[in-house]
């Protein structure tokens, strides 16, 4: 565990990481799962339920743009809040070495962008879920990570709006896909 903590801090998008090696910090922190993988199944569920559907609507290149903007923008905004907190003596200087890693900014940024594509039937439920999972923790618990998740969600939403200006694919109709009769298999010529 001590080695994992050292490697996590070294690859973090904290103040020290972004000042000394910003590219390495952005790349390596975006490839790690925070909290020693304790939320890994949550990331998988978010990917399957939301990120895959976002990618179906936007396409892979524009989805990657959303991911990069949410991760980089959310990290920069989080570090800015940390620097302001240190400058105003709200937080100690030790915050410069916090462990801020993980794909969570990518996931919540995708969730923000997917808000544009949620059907009218599910839109209010989706907004309620975002409020419970992202807005309320930022408002009530004030941890730097909760604030970072909120900012990455907002960056993802704004980026989603911008990349959707170049168009998007029509939604997949799951019921229509399920009702298509299967094609017959080709006959084997060597039987």
PDB file of C-alpha atoms in Angstrom:
ATOM      1  CA  UNK A   1       0.000   0.000   0.000  1.00  0.00           C
ATOM      2  CA  UNK A   2       2.820   2.442   0.715  1.00  0.00           C
ATOM      3  CA  UNK A   3       4.292   1.907  -2.755  1.00  0.00           C
ATOM      4  CA  UNK A   4       0.862   2.373  -4.357  1.00  0.00           C
ATOM      5  CA  UNK A   5       0.453   5.651  -2.452  1.00  0.00           C
ATOM      6  CA  UNK A   6       3.867   6.904  -3.613  1.00  0.00           C
ATOM      7  CA  UNK A   7       3.174   5.972  -7.251  1.00  0.00           C
ATOM      8  CA  UNK A   8      -0.282   7.530  -7.087  1.00  0.00           C
ATOM      9  CA  UNK A   9       1.064  10.827  -5.741  1.00  0.00           C
ATOM     10  CA  UNK A  10       3.876  10.792  -8.310  1.00  0.00           C
ATOM     11  CA  UNK A  11       1.398  10.337 -11.185  1.00  0.00           C
ATOM     12  CA  UNK A  12      -1.192  12.754  -9.834  1.00  0.00           C
ATOM     13  CA  UNK A  13      -2.562  15.909 -11.409  1.00  0.00           C
ATOM     14  CA  UNK A  14      -1.841  17.773  -8.188  1.00  0.00           C
ATOM     15  CA  UNK A  15      -0.122  21.157  -8.022  1.00  0.00           C
ATOM     16  CA  UNK A  16       3.393  19.711  -7.909  1.00  0.00           C
ATOM     17  CA  UNK A  17       2.712  17.283 -10.764  1.00  0.00           C
ATOM     18  CA  UNK A  18       1.263  19.938 -13.053  1.00  0.00           C
ATOM     19  CA  UNK A  19       4.079  22.385 -12.341  1.00  0.00           C
ATOM     20  CA  UNK A  20       6.956  19.912 -12.729  1.00  0.00           C
ATOM     21  CA  UNK A  21       5.704  17.528 -15.452  1.00  0.00           C
ATOM     22  CA  UNK A  22       2.274  18.483 -16.773  1.00  0.00           C
ATOM     23  CA  UNK A  23       2.113  16.134 -19.782  1.00  0.00           C
ATOM     24  CA  UNK A  24       3.224  13.107 -17.756  1.00  0.00           C
ATOM     25  CA  UNK A  25       0.774  14.020 -15.003  1.00  0.00           C
ATOM     26  CA  UNK A  26      -2.169  14.337 -17.372  1.00  0.00           C
ATOM     27  CA  UNK A  27      -1.420  11.118 -19.246  1.00  0.00           C
ATOM     28  CA  UNK A  28      -0.543   8.861 -16.321  1.00  0.00           C
ATOM     29  CA  UNK A  29      -3.235  10.130 -13.972  1.00  0.00           C
ATOM     30  CA  UNK A  30      -5.891   9.590 -16.647  1.00  0.00           C
ATOM     31  CA  UNK A  31      -4.932   5.933 -16.918  1.00  0.00           C
ATOM     32  CA  UNK A  32      -5.176   5.088 -13.231  1.00  0.00           C
ATOM     33  CA  UNK A  33      -8.134   4.030 -11.144  1.00  0.00           C
ATOM     34  CA  UNK A  34      -8.304   5.933  -7.862  1.00  0.00           C
ATOM     35  CA  UNK A  35      -8.575   4.388  -4.397  1.00  0.00           C
ATOM     36  CA  UNK A  36      -6.668   1.254  -5.428  1.00  0.00           C
ATOM     37  CA  UNK A  37      -9.454   0.209  -7.765  1.00  0.00           C
ATOM     38  CA  UNK A  38     -12.218   0.137  -5.164  1.00  0.00           C
ATOM     39  CA  UNK A  39     -14.661   1.835  -7.585  1.00  0.00           C
ATOM     40  CA  UNK A  40     -13.555  -0.113 -10.652  1.00  0.00           C
ATOM     41  CA  UNK A  41     -16.947  -1.792 -11.163  1.00  0.00           C
ATOM     42  CA  UNK A  42     -18.618   1.616 -10.944  1.00  0.00           C
ATOM     43  CA  UNK A  43     -16.362   2.852 -13.734  1.00  0.00           C
ATOM     44  CA  UNK A  44     -17.238  -0.191 -15.833  1.00  0.00           C
ATOM     45  CA  UNK A  45     -20.959   0.375 -15.241  1.00  0.00           C
ATOM     46  CA  UNK A  46     -20.677   4.079 -16.157  1.00  0.00           C
ATOM     47  CA  UNK A  47     -18.771   3.148 -19.295  1.00  0.00           C
ATOM     48  CA  UNK A  48     -21.311   0.550 -20.397  1.00  0.00           C
ATOM     49  CA  UNK A  49     -24.410   2.581 -19.573  1.00  0.00           C
ATOM     50  CA  UNK A  50     -23.342   6.107 -20.570  1.00  0.00           C
ATOM     51  CA  UNK A  51     -19.969   6.425 -22.279  1.00  0.00           C
ATOM     52  CA  UNK A  52     -20.693   3.781 -24.903  1.00  0.00           C
ATOM     53  CA  UNK A  53     -23.970   5.485 -25.780  1.00  0.00           C
ATOM     54  CA  UNK A  54     -22.229   8.864 -25.987  1.00  0.00           C
ATOM     55  CA  UNK A  55     -19.664   7.371 -28.331  1.00  0.00           C
ATOM     56  CA  UNK A  56     -22.432   5.871 -30.473  1.00  0.00           C
ATOM     57  CA  UNK A  57     -23.973   9.337 -30.871  1.00  0.00           C
ATOM     58  CA  UNK A  58     -20.787  11.412 -31.304  1.00  0.00           C
ATOM     59  CA  UNK A  59     -18.344   8.946 -32.803  1.00  0.00           C
ATOM     60  CA  UNK A  60     -14.977   7.983 -31.378  1.00  0.00           C
ATOM     61  CA  UNK A  61     -12.919  11.090 -32.303  1.00  0.00           C
ATOM     62  CA  UNK A  62     -15.376  13.582 -30.800  1.00  0.00           C
ATOM     63  CA  UNK A  63     -15.879  11.410 -27.719  1.00  0.00           C
ATOM     64  CA  UNK A  64     -12.115  11.400 -27.182  1.00  0.00           C
ATOM     65  CA  UNK A  65     -12.172  15.207 -27.428  1.00  0.00           C
ATOM     66  CA  UNK A  66     -14.810  15.248 -24.664  1.00  0.00           C
ATOM     67  CA  UNK A  67     -12.633  12.932 -22.552  1.00  0.00           C
ATOM     68  CA  UNK A  68      -9.481  15.005 -22.992  1.00  0.00           C
ATOM     69  CA  UNK A  69     -11.231  18.302 -22.310  1.00  0.00           C
ATOM     70  CA  UNK A  70     -13.002  16.928 -19.219  1.00  0.00           C
ATOM     71  CA  UNK A  71      -9.806  15.415 -17.802  1.00  0.00           C
ATOM     72  CA  UNK A  72      -7.480  18.317 -18.591  1.00  0.00           C
ATOM     73  CA  UNK A  73     -10.026  21.076 -17.965  1.00  0.00           C
ATOM     74  CA  UNK A  74     -11.328  19.493 -14.761  1.00  0.00           C
ATOM     75  CA  UNK A  75      -7.776  18.984 -13.489  1.00  0.00           C
ATOM     76  CA  UNK A  76      -6.691  22.539 -14.292  1.00  0.00           C
ATOM     77  CA  UNK A  77      -9.794  23.998 -12.659  1.00  0.00           C
ATOM     78  CA  UNK A  78      -9.285  21.778  -9.598  1.00  0.00           C
ATOM     79  CA  UNK A  79      -5.656  22.874  -9.241  1.00  0.00           C
ATOM     80  CA  UNK A  80      -6.774  26.488  -9.643  1.00  0.00           C
ATOM     81  CA  UNK A  81      -9.222  26.072  -6.763  1.00  0.00           C
ATOM     82  CA  UNK A  82      -6.443  24.441  -4.701  1.00  0.00           C
ATOM     83  CA  UNK A  83      -4.058  27.350  -5.408  1.00  0.00           C
ATOM     84  CA  UNK A  84      -6.709  29.903  -4.463  1.00  0.00           C
ATOM     85  CA  UNK A  85      -7.488  27.961  -1.263  1.00  0.00           C
ATOM     86  CA  UNK A  86      -3.780  27.911  -0.322  1.00  0.00           C
ATOM     87  CA  UNK A  87      -3.395  31.605  -1.164  1.00  0.00           C
ATOM     88  CA  UNK A  88      -6.384  32.524   1.027  1.00  0.00           C
ATOM     89  CA  UNK A  89      -5.147  30.244   3.859  1.00  0.00           C
ATOM     90  CA  UNK A  90      -8.269  28.089   3.573  1.00  0.00           C
ATOM     91  CA  UNK A  91      -6.150  25.015   2.844  1.00  0.00           C
ATOM     92  CA  UNK A  92      -2.632  24.051   3.892  1.00  0.00           C
ATOM     93  CA  UNK A  93       0.285  23.915   1.478  1.00  0.00           C
ATOM     94  CA  UNK A  94       0.226  20.126   1.851  1.00  0.00           C
ATOM     95  CA  UNK A  95      -2.647  20.094  -0.636  1.00  0.00           C
ATOM     96  CA  UNK A  96       0.017  20.507  -3.333  1.00  0.00           C
ATOM     97  CA  UNK A  97       0.793  16.791  -2.970  1.00  0.00           C
ATOM     98  CA  UNK A  98      -2.755  15.417  -2.884  1.00  0.00           C
ATOM     99  CA  UNK A  99      -3.423  12.259  -4.853  1.00  0.00           C
ATOM    100  CA  UNK A 100      -5.751  13.262  -7.674  1.00  0.00           C
ATOM    101  CA  UNK A 101      -5.737  10.429 -10.185  1.00  0.00           C
ATOM    102  CA  UNK A 102      -8.234   8.359 -12.011  1.00  0.00           C
ATOM    103  CA  UNK A 103     -10.538   8.188 -14.944  1.00  0.00           C
ATOM    104  CA  UNK A 104     -13.363   9.737 -12.939  1.00  0.00           C
ATOM    105  CA  UNK A 105     -13.050  13.149 -14.630  1.00  0.00           C
ATOM    106  CA  UNK A 106     -13.342  11.382 -17.990  1.00  0.00           C
ATOM    107  CA  UNK A 107     -16.428   9.496 -16.807  1.00  0.00           C
ATOM    108  CA  UNK A 108     -18.228  12.480 -15.294  1.00  0.00           C
ATOM    109  CA  UNK A 109     -17.296  14.616 -18.296  1.00  0.00           C
ATOM    110  CA  UNK A 110     -18.907  11.994 -20.511  1.00  0.00           C
ATOM    111  CA  UNK A 111     -21.959  12.043 -18.257  1.00  0.00           C
ATOM    112  CA  UNK A 112     -22.162  15.809 -18.668  1.00  0.00           C
ATOM    113  CA  UNK A 113     -21.919  15.553 -22.456  1.00  0.00           C
ATOM    114  CA  UNK A 114     -24.476  12.746 -22.575  1.00  0.00           C
ATOM    115  CA  UNK A 115     -27.020  15.080 -20.988  1.00  0.00           C
ATOM    116  CA  UNK A 116     -27.551  16.415 -24.522  1.00  0.00           C
ATOM    117  CA  UNK A 117     -28.688  13.007 -25.765  1.00  0.00           C
ATOM    118  CA  UNK A 118     -30.828  11.625 -22.950  1.00  0.00           C
ATOM    119  CA  UNK A 119     -34.354  10.944 -24.155  1.00  0.00           C
ATOM    120  CA  UNK A 120     -37.157  13.122 -22.838  1.00  0.00           C
ATOM    121  CA  UNK A 121     -38.518  10.141 -20.930  1.00  0.00           C
ATOM    122  CA  UNK A 122     -35.325   9.727 -18.908  1.00  0.00           C
ATOM    123  CA  UNK A 123     -33.994  13.314 -18.860  1.00  0.00           C
ATOM    124  CA  UNK A 124     -35.340  14.318 -15.423  1.00  0.00           C
ATOM    125  CA  UNK A 125     -34.201  11.043 -13.866  1.00  0.00           C
ATOM    126  CA  UNK A 126     -30.780  11.535 -15.406  1.00  0.00           C
ATOM    127  CA  UNK A 127     -30.519  15.114 -14.113  1.00  0.00           C
ATOM    128  CA  UNK A 128     -31.619  13.924 -10.662  1.00  0.00           C
ATOM    129  CA  UNK A 129     -28.909  11.233 -10.755  1.00  0.00           C
ATOM    130  CA  UNK A 130     -26.272  13.808 -11.721  1.00  0.00           C
ATOM    131  CA  UNK A 131     -27.426  16.070  -8.893  1.00  0.00           C
ATOM    132  CA  UNK A 132     -27.257  13.267  -6.324  1.00  0.00           C
ATOM    133  CA  UNK A 133     -23.924  11.909  -7.558  1.00  0.00           C
ATOM    134  CA  UNK A 134     -22.079  15.082  -8.530  1.00  0.00           C
ATOM    135  CA  UNK A 135     -23.744  18.346  -7.498  1.00  0.00           C
ATOM    136  CA  UNK A 136     -24.786  17.484  -3.920  1.00  0.00           C
ATOM    137  CA  UNK A 137     -21.343  16.149  -2.887  1.00  0.00           C
ATOM    138  CA  UNK A 138     -19.686  19.301  -4.245  1.00  0.00           C
ATOM    139  CA  UNK A 139     -22.152  21.548  -2.406  1.00  0.00           C
ATOM    140  CA  UNK A 140     -22.346  19.699   0.911  1.00  0.00           C
ATOM    141  CA  UNK A 141     -18.979  17.948   1.384  1.00  0.00           C
ATOM    142  CA  UNK A 142     -16.680  20.505  -0.292  1.00  0.00           C
ATOM    143  CA  UNK A 143     -13.864  18.022  -0.904  1.00  0.00           C
ATOM    144  CA  UNK A 144     -11.513  19.031  -3.675  1.00  0.00           C
ATOM    145  CA  UNK A 145     -12.366  15.853  -5.590  1.00  0.00           C
ATOM    146  CA  UNK A 146     -16.109  16.494  -5.407  1.00  0.00           C
ATOM    147  CA  UNK A 147     -15.551  20.023  -6.667  1.00  0.00           C
ATOM    148  CA  UNK A 148     -13.304  18.625  -9.401  1.00  0.00           C
ATOM    149  CA  UNK A 149     -15.993  16.147 -10.464  1.00  0.00           C
ATOM    150  CA  UNK A 150     -18.523  18.962 -10.698  1.00  0.00           C
ATOM    151  CA  UNK A 151     -16.153  21.085 -12.797  1.00  0.00           C
ATOM    152  CA  UNK A 152     -15.233  18.155 -15.078  1.00  0.00           C
ATOM    153  CA  UNK A 153     -18.949  17.476 -15.604  1.00  0.00           C
ATOM    154  CA  UNK A 154     -19.493  21.100 -16.609  1.00  0.00           C
ATOM    155  CA  UNK A 155     -16.475  21.020 -18.947  1.00  0.00           C
ATOM    156  CA  UNK A 156     -17.813  17.791 -20.479  1.00  0.00           C
ATOM    157  CA  UNK A 157     -21.222  19.380 -21.031  1.00  0.00           C
ATOM    158  CA  UNK A 158     -19.734  22.467 -22.696  1.00  0.00           C
ATOM    159  CA  UNK A 159     -17.413  20.335 -24.830  1.00  0.00           C
ATOM    160  CA  UNK A 160     -20.356  18.110 -25.776  1.00  0.00           C
ATOM    161  CA  UNK A 161     -22.260  21.165 -26.969  1.00  0.00           C
ATOM    162  CA  UNK A 162     -19.290  22.335 -29.045  1.00  0.00           C
ATOM    163  CA  UNK A 163     -18.529  18.972 -30.684  1.00  0.00           C
ATOM    164  CA  UNK A 164     -22.211  18.320 -31.360  1.00  0.00           C
ATOM    165  CA  UNK A 165     -22.227  21.392 -33.624  1.00  0.00           C
ATOM    166  CA  UNK A 166     -20.539  19.160 -36.201  1.00  0.00           C
ATOM    167  CA  UNK A 167     -23.528  16.823 -36.055  1.00  0.00           C
ATOM    168  CA  UNK A 168     -24.305  13.585 -34.331  1.00  0.00           C
ATOM    169  CA  UNK A 169     -25.574  10.187 -35.275  1.00  0.00           C
ATOM    170  CA  UNK A 170     -29.222   9.242 -34.845  1.00  0.00           C
ATOM    171  CA  UNK A 171     -30.005   7.315 -31.677  1.00  0.00           C
ATOM    172  CA  UNK A 172     -29.975   3.553 -31.866  1.00  0.00           C
ATOM    173  CA  UNK A 173     -33.460   2.140 -31.562  1.00  0.00           C
ATOM    174  CA  UNK A 174     -32.919  -0.921 -29.425  1.00  0.00           C
ATOM    175  CA  UNK A 175     -36.411  -2.289 -29.962  1.00  0.00           C
ATOM    176  CA  UNK A 176     -36.117  -1.975 -33.711  1.00  0.00           C
ATOM    177  CA  UNK A 177     -32.749  -3.713 -33.622  1.00  0.00           C
ATOM    178  CA  UNK A 178     -34.185  -6.514 -31.527  1.00  0.00           C
ATOM    179  CA  UNK A 179     -37.099  -7.037 -33.917  1.00  0.00           C
ATOM    180  CA  UNK A 180     -34.954  -7.479 -37.024  1.00  0.00           C
ATOM    181  CA  UNK A 181     -35.099 -11.112 -38.108  1.00  0.00           C
ATOM    182  CA  UNK A 182     -31.720 -12.805 -38.225  1.00  0.00           C
ATOM    183  CA  UNK A 183     -30.100 -13.253 -41.605  1.00  0.00           C
ATOM    184  CA  UNK A 184     -29.741 -16.850 -42.736  1.00  0.00           C
ATOM    185  CA  UNK A 185     -26.251 -18.221 -42.473  1.00  0.00           C
ATOM    186  CA  UNK A 186     -24.476 -18.801 -45.775  1.00  0.00           C
ATOM    187  CA  UNK A 187     -24.448 -22.392 -46.922  1.00  0.00           C
ATOM    188  CA  UNK A 188     -21.141 -24.134 -46.609  1.00  0.00           C
ATOM    189  CA  UNK A 189     -19.995 -25.098 -50.082  1.00  0.00           C
ATOM    190  CA  UNK A 190     -17.794 -27.930 -48.827  1.00  0.00           C
ATOM    191  CA  UNK A 191     -20.467 -30.083 -47.201  1.00  0.00           C
TER     192      UNK A 191
END
